[in-house]
């Protein structure tokens, strides 16, 4: 799909003759959108080389902490940005909100119009939805409840509704947001807590319920520059480009929310 690069004249400076590499560590849930964003960036800066590393925000933070190549960090929550900032691995003044998301319960199956517009409006309807899954003795996939942002938001929601220990036997752990999606896409489980952006962009997943935002912390992604020995022009170009309107529009088109 073609995207018009309107309003990006500021980025149309001539690229450096010498190729520069920028390492981007990004939350797994951003992968589909960043693939498009990377292509657009390469049209503007054909001499720059982008290396994208996708994983859970917690795994990426630890990689960066111990010296893995990274110039830009995109985290699915503020916790891991702050973690690296406290360890002086992030340029503090570069931390900025990037985009927002929503938490959903989804299931294996083809989309229908009603599924895409369904929402749990309050604690009672959300609890009822989850308990109906429990009564059917259906397994539900959750990202790592202790470390992964998706899992943390999920745990906060579960704690607001039920005693998680009562439902432990139904929970199937996964490494990150994209692996949780893969579980139900491949039919290894019927239900999962997912990000809205992942659920609506899968042809194999149907939304059951959009979780009210007051059950969990705001699902906000953050952008920051990693402290590196060598600072190149391309790193700043990428950082600026990721804050452009064209990038925001791509993310919103893929189910994210403006911060």
C-alpha positions as MATLAB code, in Angstrom:
seq = 'XXXXXXXXXXXXXXXXXXXXXXXXXXXXXXXXXXXXXXXXXXXXXXXXXXXXXXXXXXXXXXXXXXXXXXXXXXXXXXXXXXXXXXXXXXXXXXXXXXXXXXXXXXXXXXXXXXXXXXXXXXXXXXXXXXXXXXXXXXXXXXXXXXXXXXXXXXXXXXXXXXXXXXXXXXXXXXXXXXXXXXXXXXXXXXXXXXXXXXXXXXXXXXXXXXXXXXXXXXXXXXXXXXXXXXXXXXXXXXXXXXXXXXXXXXXXXXXXXXX';
ca = [
       0.000    0.000    0.000;
       1.295    3.415   -0.950;
       1.341    6.227    1.579;
       1.697    9.859    0.556;
       4.663   11.518    2.144;
       2.916   14.817    2.664;
       4.312   17.280    5.121;
       7.723   15.632    5.186;
       9.775   18.187    3.309;
      11.911   18.591    6.403;
      13.083   15.014    5.867;
      13.951   15.410    2.190;
      17.520   16.497    2.759;
      20.119   14.746    0.693;
      21.346   11.547    2.320;
      24.955   11.098    3.259;
      27.107    9.427    0.639;
      28.444    7.074    3.296;
      25.960    4.458    4.502;
      25.034    4.650    8.175;
      23.415    1.870   10.219;
      20.759    2.478   12.851;
      19.783   -0.325   15.228;
      16.160   -0.187   16.376;
      14.953   -2.293   19.292;
      11.165   -2.354   19.138;
       8.319   -3.986   21.042;
       7.094   -7.040   19.123;
       3.589   -5.624   18.685;
       4.993   -2.836   16.503;
       6.478   -5.218   13.910;
       3.773   -5.073   11.190;
       3.604   -1.264   11.236;
       7.371   -0.766   11.405;
       7.824   -2.887    8.294;
       5.890   -0.248    6.349;
       7.550    2.614    8.197;
      10.988    1.192    7.410;
      10.174    1.105    3.682;
       9.074    4.738    3.725;
      12.182    5.797    5.602;
      14.369    4.030    3.037;
      12.699    6.047    0.271;
      13.847    9.210    2.008;
      17.266    7.992    3.097;
      18.317    5.192    0.702;
      21.871    5.182    2.033;
      20.825    4.448    5.615;
      20.623    0.871    6.824;
      17.991    0.037    9.458;
      18.400   -3.096   11.569;
      15.219   -3.938   13.480;
      15.213   -6.175   16.530;
      11.795   -7.286   17.809;
      11.095   -8.853   21.201;
       9.199   -8.067   24.380;
      10.090   -4.683   25.861;
      11.586   -6.395   28.914;
      13.900   -8.611   26.844;
      14.992   -5.655   24.737;
      15.713   -3.554   27.831;
      17.980   -6.232   29.247;
      19.721   -6.647   25.902;
      20.384   -2.909   25.789;
      21.506   -2.893   29.414;
      24.211   -5.442   28.647;
      25.459   -3.757   25.502;
      23.519   -5.222   22.582;
      23.613   -2.930   19.515;
      20.801   -0.389   19.787;
      20.347    3.253   18.838;
      16.574    3.612   19.169;
      14.317    1.916   21.718;
      10.539    1.588   21.345;
       8.957    0.197   24.502;
       5.338   -0.891   25.023;
       5.292    0.712   28.464;
       7.053    3.349   30.521;
       8.450    0.869   33.060;
      11.249   -0.426   30.839;
      12.130    3.025   29.526;
      12.575    4.165   33.130;
      14.549    1.005   33.907;
      17.136    1.872   31.248;
      17.101    5.549   32.143;
      18.015    4.696   35.741;
      20.956    2.703   34.407;
      22.054    5.625   32.216;
      21.471    3.661   29.017;
      18.856    6.087   27.640;
      19.258    9.737   26.676;
      16.818   11.117   29.228;
      15.801   14.190   27.251;
      14.897   11.996   24.268;
      12.118   10.046   26.051;
       8.773   10.844   24.456;
       5.337    9.204   24.174;
       4.991    7.372   20.866;
       1.531    5.791   20.458;
      -1.226    4.087   22.503;
      -3.076    0.770   22.264;
      -6.014   -1.134   23.774;
      -6.348   -4.498   25.514;
      -8.803   -7.058   24.153;
      -9.985  -10.613   24.628;
      -9.868  -12.361   21.264;
     -10.608  -15.833   19.953;
      -9.730  -18.040   17.030;
     -12.116  -17.450   14.153;
     -13.086  -15.243   11.234;
     -14.061  -11.634   11.903;
     -17.648  -10.462   11.900;
     -18.937   -6.906   12.039;
     -20.513   -7.451   15.460;
     -17.281   -8.845   16.867;
     -15.344   -5.806   15.726;
     -17.712   -3.415   17.501;
     -18.245   -5.322   20.748;
     -17.008   -3.780   24.009;
     -17.170   -4.721   27.661;
     -18.576   -1.504   29.085;
     -18.017   -2.072   32.780;
     -16.585   -4.431   35.385;
     -19.705   -6.601   35.428;
     -19.782   -7.245   31.666;
     -16.035   -7.796   31.508;
     -16.141  -10.242   34.416;
     -19.087  -12.037   32.829;
     -17.186  -12.435   29.557;
     -14.181  -13.924   31.314;
     -16.269  -16.210   33.503;
     -18.113  -17.522   30.444;
     -14.743  -18.602   29.056;
     -13.950  -20.221   32.407;
     -17.271  -22.113   32.473;
     -16.462  -23.558   29.053;
     -13.116  -24.702   30.496;
     -11.342  -22.973   27.627;
      -7.642  -22.168   27.762;
      -6.671  -18.520   27.425;
      -3.253  -17.291   26.299;
      -1.542  -14.549   28.284;
       1.818  -12.891   27.751;
       4.328  -13.154   30.623;
       2.336  -11.639   33.506;
       5.396  -10.487   35.418;
       7.607   -8.810   32.845;
       6.049   -8.303   29.398;
       3.927   -5.123   29.060;
       0.978   -6.986   27.506;
       1.142   -9.481   30.363;
       1.338   -6.724   32.971;
      -1.760   -5.005   31.558;
      -3.499   -8.392   31.442;
      -2.613   -9.174   35.061;
      -3.903   -5.785   36.200;
      -7.198   -6.521   34.438;
      -7.483  -10.014   35.899;
      -6.724   -8.738   39.398;
      -9.527   -6.200   39.016;
     -11.980   -8.955   38.093;
     -11.074  -12.211   39.814;
      -8.586  -14.020   42.020;
      -5.978  -14.954   39.409;
      -4.910  -18.039   41.386;
      -8.391  -19.514   40.848;
      -7.901  -19.354   37.090;
      -4.212  -20.292   36.862;
      -4.930  -23.703   35.314;
      -6.583  -22.043   32.320;
      -3.754  -19.610   31.525;
      -1.216  -20.478   28.826;
       1.918  -18.302   29.070;
       3.564  -16.835   25.983;
       6.766  -14.883   25.479;
       5.338  -11.644   24.079;
       2.433  -10.044   22.231;
       3.191  -11.574   18.829;
       3.629  -15.079   20.241;
       0.291  -14.749   22.071;
      -1.312  -13.891   18.737;
       0.400  -16.845   17.053;
      -1.017  -19.248   19.661;
      -4.619  -18.589   18.684;
      -3.909  -18.058   14.987;
      -2.476  -21.587   14.920;
      -5.358  -22.987   16.963;
      -3.207  -23.956   19.960;
      -5.725  -22.178   22.182;
      -9.109  -20.619   21.555;
      -8.826  -17.376   23.522;
      -6.124  -14.817   24.296;
      -5.557  -11.409   25.811;
      -4.089   -9.363   22.947;
      -3.442   -5.832   21.861;
      -6.219   -4.387   19.726;
      -3.726   -3.590   16.950;
      -2.666   -7.242   16.690;
      -6.201   -8.611   16.831;
      -7.779   -6.437   14.146;
      -4.948   -7.025   11.676;
      -5.202  -10.807   11.837;
      -7.574  -12.614    9.477;
      -7.651  -15.578   11.861;
      -8.749  -13.747   15.008;
     -12.130  -12.454   16.149;
     -12.584   -9.845   18.866;
     -14.674  -10.952   21.815;
     -14.328   -7.891   24.012;
     -12.414   -4.599   24.165;
     -11.361   -4.166   27.802;
     -12.287   -0.840   29.450;
      -9.130    1.203   29.957;
      -9.773    1.821   33.668;
      -8.909   -1.820   34.470;
      -5.223   -1.307   33.703;
      -2.511    1.319   33.370;
      -2.583    3.379   30.164;
      -1.200    1.301   27.291;
       1.332    3.832   26.082;
       4.408    3.148   23.978;
       7.523    5.264   24.396;
      10.351    6.284   22.080;
      13.893    7.073   23.207;
      17.463    7.262   21.957;
      19.921    4.816   23.473;
      23.221    6.110   24.814;
      25.931    5.083   22.339;
      29.596    5.876   21.905;
      29.137    7.062   18.348;
      26.245    9.345   17.450;
      25.500    9.514   13.740;
      23.175   11.694   11.706;
      21.021    8.727   10.698;
      20.133    8.027   14.334;
      18.663   11.519   14.678;
      16.924   11.198   11.309;
      15.187    8.006   12.437;
      14.250    9.524   15.783;
      12.705   12.552   14.050;
      10.959   10.465   11.399;
       9.296    8.244   13.996;
       7.621   11.356   15.411;
       6.267   12.522   12.058;
       2.598   12.703   11.076;
       3.027   10.086    8.355;
       4.269    7.546   10.912;
       1.440    8.406   13.296;
      -1.088    7.932   10.477;
       0.306    4.495    9.623;
       0.117    3.398   13.249;
      -3.473    4.629   13.631;
      -4.430    2.839   10.413;
      -3.075   -0.360   11.981;
      -5.216   -0.065   15.107;
      -3.116    2.078   17.440;
      -4.438    5.217   19.120;
      -2.920    8.677   19.136;
      -1.344    9.415   22.503;
];
